[in-house]
Amino acid sequence: MFPANPDCGKLFAEMDWSSTPLGQREDWSVELKTLTNVMLGSLQPMLIVWGPKQTTLYNDGYAAMCGHRHPAAFGGSFHALWHDIWDAVEPIITDAYQGRGTSMDDIEFTMHRNGYPEETHFAFSYTPVRDPWGTVLGMFCACTEITSQVMVRRAERTQRERFRQVFELSPGGIAMLVGPDHVFDYANEEYDAMIGVGRDIIGKTVAEAVSEVVRQGFIDILDGVYRTGESFIARGLPIQLNRGPDGEMQRRLIDLVYQAMRHEDGTISGILVQARDVTEIRAEEASRELLSHELGHRLKNQLAMVQAIASQTLRNAPDIASARQRLSERLAVLSAAHDTILEGGRGTSTVRQLVQQMTDLHDDPVAPRFVTSGPNLKIGSRPSLSLSLILHELATNAVKHGALSVPGGSVELHWRVVLPGADGFEMIWAERGGPVVAEPRVRGSGSRLISAGLNGTNDGHVEMSFLPEGLRCVVTADLESFQKEH
């Protein structure tokens, strides 16, 4: 009789209604008969609560929501069916019996319908049913259990939040671009920092938000990934970004990955961007490479250095015992100098210590050939390494080819804090009385190391002048970064 609801249709047909508050079916009101036929003919879960005793009728769809309480609940009281959540249900059913309907897209209950507590969610409407004179006879409800949908959405939100946390904690920049125009849908803090903090990019296209990359070909690369689905991967890719304090252009190096994101049907929905600014890392690598090359260069010249020290010591020593002691002392200084170079400073160096270390190695206390002066300035560990190398390279070149290669030559070495702002460091190396100087045609590794300046400083600069009277080298840097521990 009711093919859409065979289970509850059978209960309805076999129920002894005379034993219920509703009485014989033939005595039911037109409203109840009509709603019963609608309910048992529908596939949507439906419920009828009728009369003062709130007698409950429902169809197969609603029976599934009742759990183990079905079929005993059919024809019973609404309170008996939902006694465990009555505190939440009673105000709604009371409103319905007072003529006020209720509709909710999502109401949450903790039910015990299967013998254990479970979180459930429903979308429903309670509609009062009146007779022709306006008296409320009962309530009609069409509803759907949406527990599984809510759980899926919650799991998706949790997963998205976890992904968001992972993205935020990522050491590299991550952004999500959607659509063929590459609109920013998400970007983490590292990505914002990489392109320049303060840009309002979410909801804008890459061409609008980071316009300087258009002429550099990045939009074409994005278009290719979106069109073909093939990932783009680059290491140390140069890029110009308006990311300076005042929006000025800066050249950066980035490791970059563009990877297509897809819908469930496989069509491309957008692009996941993973980017890491490696400018400082590449600079450090270049510095280490230069240092490694220089150490190799210096190791090749160790014998020449020891020979020069021995020759100078023996030439000025009054006797063999004094020569032996002085030679031992100078070799110890040479060892200490290389310890400083290898360790990169210990964080407590001063310029005067580095200069003293160099003169201990290359000068002769009996017949001094260095004139030095300057304040006892602290120097950071990274600049300390660079300055030590520069001083020893200048001294080595002076011993080999410059002022210290002849008996009457000398070196003046002065350093100071640059005035009037007192925000800069300057050191001047000036050779006097040596052979006539000419600029070399080919720059050796030592010259390249000197020209590299002070590692770890801002505005570092080295100027070498090959004057006829002798080499002049001026080293300058920002004082704050010169003294900063890195």
Short mmCIF file of C-alpha atoms in Angstrom, two decimals:
data_model
loop_
_atom_site.label_atom_id
_atom_site.label_comp_id
_atom_site.label_asym_id
_atom_site.label_seq_id
_atom_site.Cartn_x
_atom_site.Cartn_y
_atom_site.Cartn_z
CA MET A 1 0.00 0.00 0.00
CA PHE A 2 2.92 2.32 0.75
CA PRO A 3 5.82 1.17 -1.51
CA ALA A 4 8.00 4.17 -0.57
CA ASN A 5 7.87 3.17 3.11
CA PRO A 6 7.27 -0.59 3.39
CA ASP A 7 8.47 -0.91 7.00
CA CYS A 8 6.46 1.90 8.58
CA GLY A 9 3.60 1.30 6.10
CA LYS A 10 3.25 -2.21 7.49
CA LEU A 11 3.37 -0.94 11.09
CA PHE A 12 0.76 1.65 10.21
CA ALA A 13 -1.56 -0.94 8.67
CA GLU A 14 -1.18 -3.47 11.50
CA MET A 15 -1.32 -1.00 14.43
CA ASP A 16 -4.32 -1.27 16.80
CA TRP A 17 -5.04 2.44 16.75
CA SER A 18 -7.98 2.11 19.08
CA SER A 19 -5.48 1.46 21.89
CA THR A 20 -3.69 4.73 21.20
CA PRO A 21 -4.71 8.32 21.99
CA LEU A 22 -5.49 8.80 18.28
CA GLY A 23 -8.37 6.29 18.26
CA GLN A 24 -9.76 4.44 15.23
CA ARG A 25 -8.35 5.57 11.87
CA GLU A 26 -11.79 6.17 10.43
CA ASP A 27 -12.39 8.73 13.15
CA TRP A 28 -9.19 10.71 12.38
CA SER A 29 -9.49 14.27 11.19
CA VAL A 30 -9.03 15.10 7.53
CA GLU A 31 -5.79 16.90 8.39
CA LEU A 32 -4.25 13.84 10.06
CA LYS A 33 -5.34 11.48 7.28
CA THR A 34 -3.93 13.80 4.61
CA LEU A 35 -0.57 14.28 6.36
CA THR A 36 -0.27 10.53 7.00
CA ASN A 37 -0.75 9.78 3.32
CA VAL A 38 1.82 12.45 2.39
CA MET A 39 4.34 11.13 4.95
CA LEU A 40 4.04 7.45 4.01
CA GLY A 41 4.19 8.31 0.32
CA SER A 42 7.44 10.30 0.62
CA LEU A 43 11.06 9.19 0.51
CA GLN A 44 12.16 12.17 2.62
CA PRO A 45 12.28 11.55 6.37
CA MET A 46 9.04 12.90 7.90
CA LEU A 47 7.44 12.97 11.32
CA ILE A 48 3.96 13.72 12.66
CA VAL A 49 3.33 14.56 16.33
CA TRP A 50 -0.38 14.68 16.99
CA GLY A 51 -2.86 15.52 19.72
CA PRO A 52 -2.41 16.51 23.35
CA LYS A 53 -0.51 13.30 24.09
CA GLN A 54 1.96 14.12 21.25
CA THR A 55 1.52 10.72 19.62
CA THR A 56 4.33 10.07 17.13
CA LEU A 57 4.08 8.77 13.55
CA TYR A 58 6.96 8.63 11.09
CA ASN A 59 8.13 7.01 7.86
CA ASP A 60 11.04 4.74 7.00
CA GLY A 61 13.43 7.64 6.46
CA TYR A 62 12.77 8.96 9.94
CA ALA A 63 12.90 5.44 11.42
CA ALA A 64 16.59 5.25 10.49
CA MET A 65 17.21 8.27 12.73
CA CYS A 66 15.54 6.57 15.69
CA GLY A 67 18.18 3.88 15.95
CA HIS A 68 17.30 1.00 18.27
CA ARG A 69 14.18 2.84 19.49
CA HIS A 70 12.38 1.85 16.31
CA PRO A 71 9.89 0.17 15.95
CA ALA A 72 8.79 0.52 19.59
CA ALA A 73 8.59 4.31 19.23
CA PHE A 74 6.05 4.14 16.37
CA GLY A 75 2.67 5.24 17.74
CA GLY A 76 4.19 6.16 21.11
CA SER A 77 4.77 9.55 22.71
CA PHE A 78 7.27 12.04 21.34
CA HIS A 79 8.78 12.44 24.81
CA ALA A 80 9.41 8.68 25.09
CA LEU A 81 11.17 8.70 21.73
CA TRP A 82 13.54 11.58 22.52
CA HIS A 83 13.70 11.54 26.31
CA ASP A 84 17.51 11.83 26.29
CA ILE A 85 17.45 15.15 24.40
CA TRP A 86 14.14 16.42 25.76
CA ASP A 87 15.68 19.57 27.25
CA ALA A 88 16.59 20.68 23.73
CA VAL A 89 13.49 19.34 21.92
CA GLU A 90 10.76 20.39 24.37
CA PRO A 91 10.97 24.17 23.68
CA ILE A 92 10.71 23.55 19.94
CA ILE A 93 7.69 21.22 20.12
CA THR A 94 6.02 23.54 22.65
CA ASP A 95 6.43 26.44 20.21
CA ALA A 96 4.86 24.34 17.46
CA TYR A 97 1.83 23.50 19.64
CA GLN A 98 1.54 27.20 20.38
CA GLY A 99 1.42 27.95 16.69
CA ARG A 100 5.05 29.00 16.11
CA GLY A 101 7.04 27.12 13.51
CA THR A 102 10.77 26.47 13.72
CA SER A 103 13.32 25.81 10.98
CA MET A 104 17.03 25.06 11.42
CA ASP A 105 19.74 24.15 8.94
CA ASP A 106 21.85 22.47 11.60
CA ILE A 107 20.93 21.54 15.15
CA GLU A 108 23.27 19.42 17.23
CA PHE A 109 22.22 16.73 19.73
CA THR A 110 24.05 14.15 21.80
CA MET A 111 21.80 11.11 21.40
CA HIS A 112 21.77 7.63 22.99
CA ARG A 113 19.53 6.12 20.31
CA ASN A 114 21.87 3.13 19.82
CA GLY A 115 22.82 2.59 23.44
CA TYR A 116 25.82 4.93 23.52
CA PRO A 117 26.28 8.71 23.27
CA GLU A 118 26.86 10.06 19.78
CA GLU A 119 27.01 13.51 18.29
CA THR A 120 24.25 14.04 15.71
CA HIS A 121 23.16 16.90 13.45
CA PHE A 122 19.82 17.58 11.73
CA ALA A 123 18.26 20.02 9.30
CA PHE A 124 14.52 20.27 9.95
CA SER A 125 11.36 22.34 10.16
CA TYR A 126 8.53 22.02 12.72
CA THR A 127 5.25 23.28 11.22
CA PRO A 128 2.09 23.67 13.32
CA VAL A 129 -1.02 21.99 11.81
CA ARG A 130 -4.36 23.78 12.40
CA ASP A 131 -7.99 22.89 11.82
CA PRO A 132 -10.25 25.24 9.82
CA TRP A 133 -10.92 27.27 12.97
CA GLY A 134 -7.22 27.85 13.74
CA THR A 135 -6.81 25.38 16.56
CA VAL A 136 -3.41 23.65 16.58
CA LEU A 137 -3.94 19.90 16.20
CA GLY A 138 -0.34 18.80 16.01
CA MET A 139 2.99 19.29 14.26
CA PHE A 140 4.41 18.15 10.95
CA CYS A 141 8.18 17.81 10.47
CA ALA A 142 10.30 17.24 7.38
CA CYS A 143 13.90 16.65 8.32
CA THR A 144 17.22 15.24 7.20
CA GLU A 145 20.07 13.90 9.30
CA ILE A 146 23.24 15.69 8.22
CA THR A 147 25.64 14.15 10.76
CA SER A 148 27.88 12.57 8.13
CA GLN A 149 28.02 15.78 6.09
CA VAL A 150 28.90 17.82 9.18
CA MET A 151 31.63 15.36 10.12
CA VAL A 152 33.07 15.47 6.60
CA ARG A 153 33.05 19.29 6.62
CA ARG A 154 34.64 19.30 10.06
CA ALA A 155 37.32 16.86 8.94
CA GLU A 156 37.96 19.04 5.89
CA ARG A 157 38.21 22.15 8.08
CA THR A 158 40.56 20.33 10.43
CA GLN A 159 42.67 19.16 7.52
CA ARG A 160 42.73 22.65 6.02
CA GLU A 161 43.70 24.11 9.38
CA ARG A 162 46.48 21.56 9.76
CA PHE A 163 47.71 22.35 6.28
CA ARG A 164 47.51 26.05 7.11
CA GLN A 165 49.56 25.49 10.28
CA VAL A 166 52.10 23.47 8.32
CA PHE A 167 52.26 26.21 5.70
CA GLU A 168 52.65 28.92 8.36
CA LEU A 169 55.44 26.99 10.09
CA SER A 170 57.19 26.23 6.83
CA PRO A 171 60.68 27.77 6.60
CA GLY A 172 59.92 28.76 3.01
CA GLY A 173 57.29 30.92 1.35
CA ILE A 174 54.06 29.22 0.26
CA ALA A 175 51.22 30.71 -1.78
CA MET A 176 48.14 29.31 -3.50
CA LEU A 177 47.02 30.77 -6.82
CA VAL A 178 43.58 29.97 -8.24
CA GLY A 179 42.23 30.21 -11.75
CA PRO A 180 43.89 30.98 -15.08
CA ASP A 181 44.62 34.57 -13.98
CA HIS A 182 46.63 33.32 -10.97
CA VAL A 183 44.70 35.02 -8.15
CA PHE A 184 46.25 34.85 -4.67
CA ASP A 185 44.03 32.71 -2.44
CA TYR A 186 46.56 32.19 0.36
CA ALA A 187 50.10 33.24 1.29
CA ASN A 188 52.05 32.54 4.48
CA GLU A 189 54.19 35.04 6.38
CA GLU A 190 57.42 33.81 4.81
CA TYR A 191 56.03 34.48 1.34
CA ASP A 192 54.92 37.97 2.41
CA ALA A 193 58.40 38.64 3.80
CA MET A 194 60.03 37.40 0.61
CA ILE A 195 58.08 39.71 -1.74
CA GLY A 196 58.03 42.62 0.74
CA VAL A 197 55.87 42.95 3.84
CA GLY A 198 52.87 45.26 3.54
CA ARG A 199 51.57 44.24 0.13
CA ASP A 200 47.83 43.54 -0.06
CA ILE A 201 47.86 40.48 -2.31
CA ILE A 202 44.95 38.19 -1.34
CA GLY A 203 42.22 38.32 -3.97
CA LYS A 204 44.52 39.97 -6.51
CA THR A 205 46.27 38.47 -9.51
CA VAL A 206 50.03 38.01 -9.46
CA ALA A 207 50.28 40.64 -12.21
CA GLU A 208 48.42 43.14 -10.00
CA ALA A 209 49.99 42.30 -6.64
CA VAL A 210 53.61 41.77 -7.74
CA SER A 211 53.63 43.73 -10.98
CA GLU A 212 57.42 43.87 -11.32
CA VAL A 213 57.57 40.13 -12.13
CA VAL A 214 55.51 40.51 -15.31
CA ARG A 215 58.38 41.84 -17.44
CA GLN A 216 60.67 39.19 -15.93
CA GLY A 217 58.65 36.39 -17.53
CA PHE A 218 57.11 34.81 -14.43
CA ILE A 219 53.51 35.17 -15.68
CA ASP A 220 54.47 33.24 -18.81
CA ILE A 221 55.91 30.48 -16.62
CA LEU A 222 52.71 30.36 -14.53
CA ASP A 223 50.58 30.22 -17.69
CA GLY A 224 52.64 27.27 -18.91
CA VAL A 225 52.19 25.33 -15.66
CA TYR A 226 48.44 26.05 -15.61
CA ARG A 227 48.06 25.03 -19.25
CA THR A 228 50.17 21.85 -19.24
CA GLY A 229 50.18 20.74 -15.59
CA GLU A 230 53.95 20.31 -15.73
CA SER A 231 55.79 21.56 -12.65
CA PHE A 232 58.41 24.30 -12.87
CA ILE A 233 61.48 23.95 -10.63
CA ALA A 234 64.41 26.38 -10.42
CA ARG A 235 67.35 26.79 -8.05
CA GLY A 236 68.97 30.12 -7.29
CA LEU A 237 66.73 31.91 -9.78
CA PRO A 238 67.46 35.67 -9.92
CA ILE A 239 64.45 37.96 -9.46
CA GLN A 240 63.97 41.71 -9.02
CA LEU A 241 61.44 42.60 -6.29
CA ASN A 242 60.23 45.93 -4.95
CA ARG A 243 60.86 44.84 -1.38
CA GLY A 244 63.18 47.50 0.03
CA PRO A 245 62.19 49.68 3.04
CA ASP A 246 60.82 52.31 0.65
CA GLY A 247 59.67 49.89 -2.03
CA GLU A 248 62.92 50.09 -3.94
CA MET A 249 64.03 47.29 -6.21
CA GLN A 250 66.22 44.53 -4.79
CA ARG A 251 67.85 41.63 -6.57
CA ARG A 252 67.23 38.33 -4.83
CA LEU A 253 67.96 34.67 -5.52
CA ILE A 254 65.16 32.17 -4.92
CA ASP A 255 64.58 28.43 -5.08
CA LEU A 256 61.19 28.17 -6.78
CA VAL A 257 58.59 25.46 -7.44
CA TYR A 258 55.31 25.97 -9.34
CA GLN A 259 53.06 22.89 -9.04
CA ALA A 260 49.59 22.47 -10.53
CA MET A 261 46.65 21.89 -8.16
CA ARG A 262 43.72 19.85 -9.52
CA HIS A 263 39.99 19.34 -8.97
CA GLU A 264 38.66 15.86 -8.25
CA ASP A 265 38.00 15.37 -11.97
CA GLY A 266 41.65 16.08 -12.75
CA THR A 267 41.21 19.54 -14.25
CA ILE A 268 43.68 22.17 -13.06
CA SER A 269 42.29 24.58 -10.48
CA GLY A 270 45.37 26.62 -9.62
CA ILE A 271 49.05 26.58 -8.76
CA LEU A 272 50.87 25.90 -5.50
CA VAL A 273 53.90 28.17 -5.16
CA GLN A 274 56.84 27.17 -2.97
CA ALA A 275 59.64 29.71 -2.78
CA ARG A 276 62.70 30.17 -0.61
CA ASP A 277 64.92 33.23 -0.59
CA VAL A 278 68.48 31.88 -0.77
CA THR A 279 70.27 35.18 -1.39
CA GLU A 280 72.14 35.12 1.92
CA ILE A 281 72.77 31.38 1.68
CA ARG A 282 74.34 31.76 -1.77
CA ALA A 283 76.43 34.67 -0.49
CA GLU A 284 77.64 32.53 2.40
CA GLU A 285 78.47 29.70 0.00
CA ALA A 286 80.43 32.10 -2.21
CA SER A 287 82.24 33.38 0.87
CA ARG A 288 83.08 29.85 2.00
CA GLU A 289 84.25 28.98 -1.49
CA LEU A 290 86.47 32.04 -1.53
CA LEU A 291 87.78 31.16 1.93
CA SER A 292 88.44 27.57 0.87
CA HIS A 293 90.28 28.77 -2.21
CA GLU A 294 92.28 31.20 -0.13
CA LEU A 295 93.19 28.57 2.42
CA GLY A 296 94.41 26.37 -0.39
CA HIS A 297 96.37 29.28 -1.77
CA ARG A 298 97.87 29.99 1.63
CA LEU A 299 98.78 26.36 2.23
CA LYS A 300 100.68 26.32 -1.05
CA ASN A 301 102.65 29.30 0.19
CA GLN A 302 103.37 28.01 3.69
CA LEU A 303 106.89 26.98 2.84
CA ALA A 304 107.60 30.38 1.28
CA MET A 305 106.12 32.09 4.36
CA VAL A 306 108.22 30.03 6.78
CA GLN A 307 111.30 30.64 4.64
CA ALA A 308 110.65 34.41 4.66
CA ILE A 309 110.17 34.42 8.44
CA ALA A 310 113.31 32.37 8.97
CA SER A 311 115.33 34.56 6.62
CA GLN A 312 114.19 37.77 8.28
CA THR A 313 114.75 36.38 11.78
CA LEU A 314 118.23 35.06 11.05
CA ARG A 315 119.24 38.25 9.30
CA ASN A 316 118.55 40.40 12.37
CA ALA A 317 119.33 37.98 15.23
CA PRO A 318 122.56 38.60 17.18
CA ASP A 319 123.16 34.87 17.80
CA ILE A 320 121.78 31.39 17.09
CA ALA A 321 120.04 31.07 20.47
CA SER A 322 118.18 34.34 19.98
CA ALA A 323 117.33 33.37 16.41
CA ARG A 324 115.95 30.02 17.54
CA GLN A 325 113.76 31.64 20.22
CA ARG A 326 112.51 34.38 17.87
CA LEU A 327 111.82 31.91 15.08
CA SER A 328 109.85 29.68 17.46
CA GLU A 329 107.80 32.67 18.63
CA ARG A 330 106.99 33.75 15.08
CA LEU A 331 105.94 30.26 14.02
CA ALA A 332 103.60 30.18 17.04
CA VAL A 333 102.10 33.48 15.89
CA LEU A 334 101.66 32.03 12.40
CA SER A 335 99.79 29.09 13.89
CA ALA A 336 97.55 31.40 15.94
CA ALA A 337 96.81 33.47 12.85
CA HIS A 338 95.60 30.41 10.99
CA ASP A 339 93.49 29.34 13.98
CA THR A 340 91.71 32.69 13.80
CA ILE A 341 91.17 32.31 10.07
CA LEU A 342 89.81 28.79 10.42
CA GLU A 343 87.56 29.57 13.39
CA GLY A 344 86.23 32.86 11.99
CA GLY A 345 86.87 34.77 15.19
CA ARG A 346 85.68 34.01 18.69
CA GLY A 347 83.24 36.87 19.07
CA THR A 348 85.57 38.89 21.33
CA SER A 349 88.14 40.23 18.85
CA THR A 350 89.22 43.81 18.53
CA VAL A 351 90.87 45.50 15.56
CA ARG A 352 93.98 46.15 17.61
CA GLN A 353 94.31 42.41 18.40
CA LEU A 354 94.10 41.48 14.73
CA VAL A 355 96.64 44.14 13.78
CA GLN A 356 98.95 43.03 16.60
CA GLN A 357 98.67 39.43 15.47
CA MET A 358 99.67 40.44 11.94
CA THR A 359 102.60 42.60 13.03
CA ASP A 360 103.83 39.91 15.43
CA LEU A 361 104.16 37.69 12.41
CA HIS A 362 105.54 40.11 9.84
CA ASP A 363 107.32 42.87 11.77
CA ASP A 364 110.70 42.93 13.51
CA PRO A 365 110.66 44.45 17.04
CA VAL A 366 114.40 45.24 16.72
CA ALA A 367 113.84 47.30 13.56
CA PRO A 368 110.06 48.04 13.36
CA ARG A 369 108.66 48.58 9.90
CA PHE A 370 104.98 49.07 10.78
CA VAL A 371 103.47 52.29 12.12
CA THR A 372 99.97 51.54 13.48
CA SER A 373 97.33 53.61 15.25
CA GLY A 374 93.62 53.48 15.92
CA PRO A 375 90.99 52.97 18.64
CA ASN A 376 90.48 49.64 20.38
CA LEU A 377 87.28 48.82 18.44
CA LYS A 378 85.33 45.61 18.98
CA ILE A 379 84.73 43.62 15.78
CA GLY A 380 82.15 40.91 15.08
CA SER A 381 83.26 37.34 14.38
CA ARG A 382 82.46 37.31 10.64
CA PRO A 383 84.12 40.66 9.84
CA SER A 384 87.00 39.55 12.13
CA LEU A 385 87.71 36.59 9.87
CA SER A 386 87.65 38.75 6.75
CA LEU A 387 89.83 41.50 8.23
CA SER A 388 92.37 38.95 9.49
CA LEU A 389 92.63 37.47 6.01
CA ILE A 390 92.92 40.89 4.38
CA LEU A 391 95.68 42.03 6.75
CA HIS A 392 97.69 38.84 6.33
CA GLU A 393 97.23 38.91 2.57
CA LEU A 394 98.39 42.56 2.39
CA ALA A 395 101.37 41.75 4.62
CA THR A 396 102.29 38.66 2.63
CA ASN A 397 102.17 40.61 -0.63
CA ALA A 398 104.24 43.39 0.96
CA VAL A 399 106.88 40.86 2.05
CA LYS A 400 106.95 39.23 -1.39
CA HIS A 401 106.63 42.17 -3.74
CA GLY A 402 105.97 45.38 -1.85
CA ALA A 403 107.51 47.68 0.75
CA LEU A 404 108.58 44.87 3.09
CA SER A 405 110.53 43.11 0.33
CA VAL A 406 113.37 45.70 0.61
CA PRO A 407 115.29 46.86 3.70
CA GLY A 408 114.06 50.47 3.72
CA GLY A 409 110.36 49.89 3.14
CA SER A 410 107.60 50.46 5.71
CA VAL A 411 103.84 50.26 6.16
CA GLU A 412 101.54 52.80 7.80
CA LEU A 413 98.33 51.26 9.09
CA HIS A 414 95.64 53.48 10.62
CA TRP A 415 91.96 52.88 11.43
CA ARG A 416 89.24 55.10 12.81
CA VAL A 417 85.53 55.71 13.33
CA VAL A 418 84.33 57.95 10.52
CA LEU A 419 82.99 61.32 11.63
CA PRO A 420 80.77 63.35 11.93
CA GLY A 421 78.09 60.65 12.11
CA ALA A 422 80.38 58.16 13.89
CA ASP A 423 78.58 55.43 11.95
CA GLY A 424 81.36 54.05 9.77
CA PHE A 425 84.64 52.16 10.04
CA GLU A 426 87.70 52.99 7.93
CA MET A 427 91.15 51.38 7.75
CA ILE A 428 94.00 52.65 5.55
CA TRP A 429 97.04 50.55 4.59
CA ALA A 430 99.80 52.65 2.96
CA GLU A 431 103.19 51.30 1.86
CA ARG A 432 106.29 53.50 1.63
CA GLY A 433 109.88 53.04 0.40
CA GLY A 434 109.35 49.87 -1.58
CA PRO A 435 109.83 49.04 -5.26
CA VAL A 436 107.96 51.06 -7.85
CA VAL A 437 104.39 49.78 -7.93
CA ALA A 438 102.39 48.93 -11.03
CA GLU A 439 98.86 47.55 -11.19
CA PRO A 440 99.00 43.81 -11.96
CA ARG A 441 97.55 42.68 -15.28
CA VAL A 442 95.91 39.61 -13.74
CA ARG A 443 94.18 39.53 -10.37
CA GLY A 444 95.31 36.66 -8.21
CA SER A 445 93.26 34.88 -5.53
CA GLY A 446 94.74 37.13 -2.86
CA SER A 447 93.62 40.28 -4.66
CA ARG A 448 90.15 38.83 -5.10
CA LEU A 449 89.97 38.00 -1.40
CA ILE A 450 91.00 41.55 -0.45
CA SER A 451 88.48 43.06 -2.87
CA ALA A 452 85.66 40.91 -1.41
CA GLY A 453 85.71 43.17 1.66
CA LEU A 454 84.41 42.48 5.13
CA ASN A 455 81.94 39.61 5.25
CA GLY A 456 78.78 40.26 7.26
CA THR A 457 78.91 44.07 7.00
CA ASN A 458 76.69 46.58 5.25
CA ASP A 459 78.09 49.04 2.72
CA GLY A 460 81.46 47.27 2.83
CA HIS A 461 83.97 48.50 0.27
CA VAL A 462 87.65 48.03 -0.55
CA GLU A 463 89.61 50.44 -2.73
CA MET A 464 93.13 49.49 -3.83
CA SER A 465 95.33 52.18 -5.43
CA PHE A 466 98.63 51.12 -7.04
CA LEU A 467 100.51 54.39 -6.56
CA PRO A 468 104.14 54.71 -7.70
CA GLU A 469 105.29 55.28 -4.13
CA GLY A 470 103.47 52.22 -2.82
CA LEU A 471 100.20 50.32 -2.52
CA ARG A 472 97.34 52.10 -0.77
CA CYS A 473 94.34 50.06 0.39
CA VAL A 474 91.25 51.60 2.04
CA VAL A 475 88.71 49.30 3.75
CA THR A 476 85.36 50.79 4.82
CA ALA A 477 82.13 49.40 6.32
CA ASP A 478 79.04 50.34 8.29
CA LEU A 479 80.10 50.46 11.97
CA GLU A 480 77.01 48.77 13.41
CA SER A 481 77.26 45.69 11.21
CA PHE A 482 81.08 45.75 11.60
CA GLN A 483 80.66 45.20 15.35
CA LYS A 484 77.57 42.96 15.25
CA GLU A 485 77.78 39.31 16.30
CA HIS A 486 76.12 37.16 13.61
#
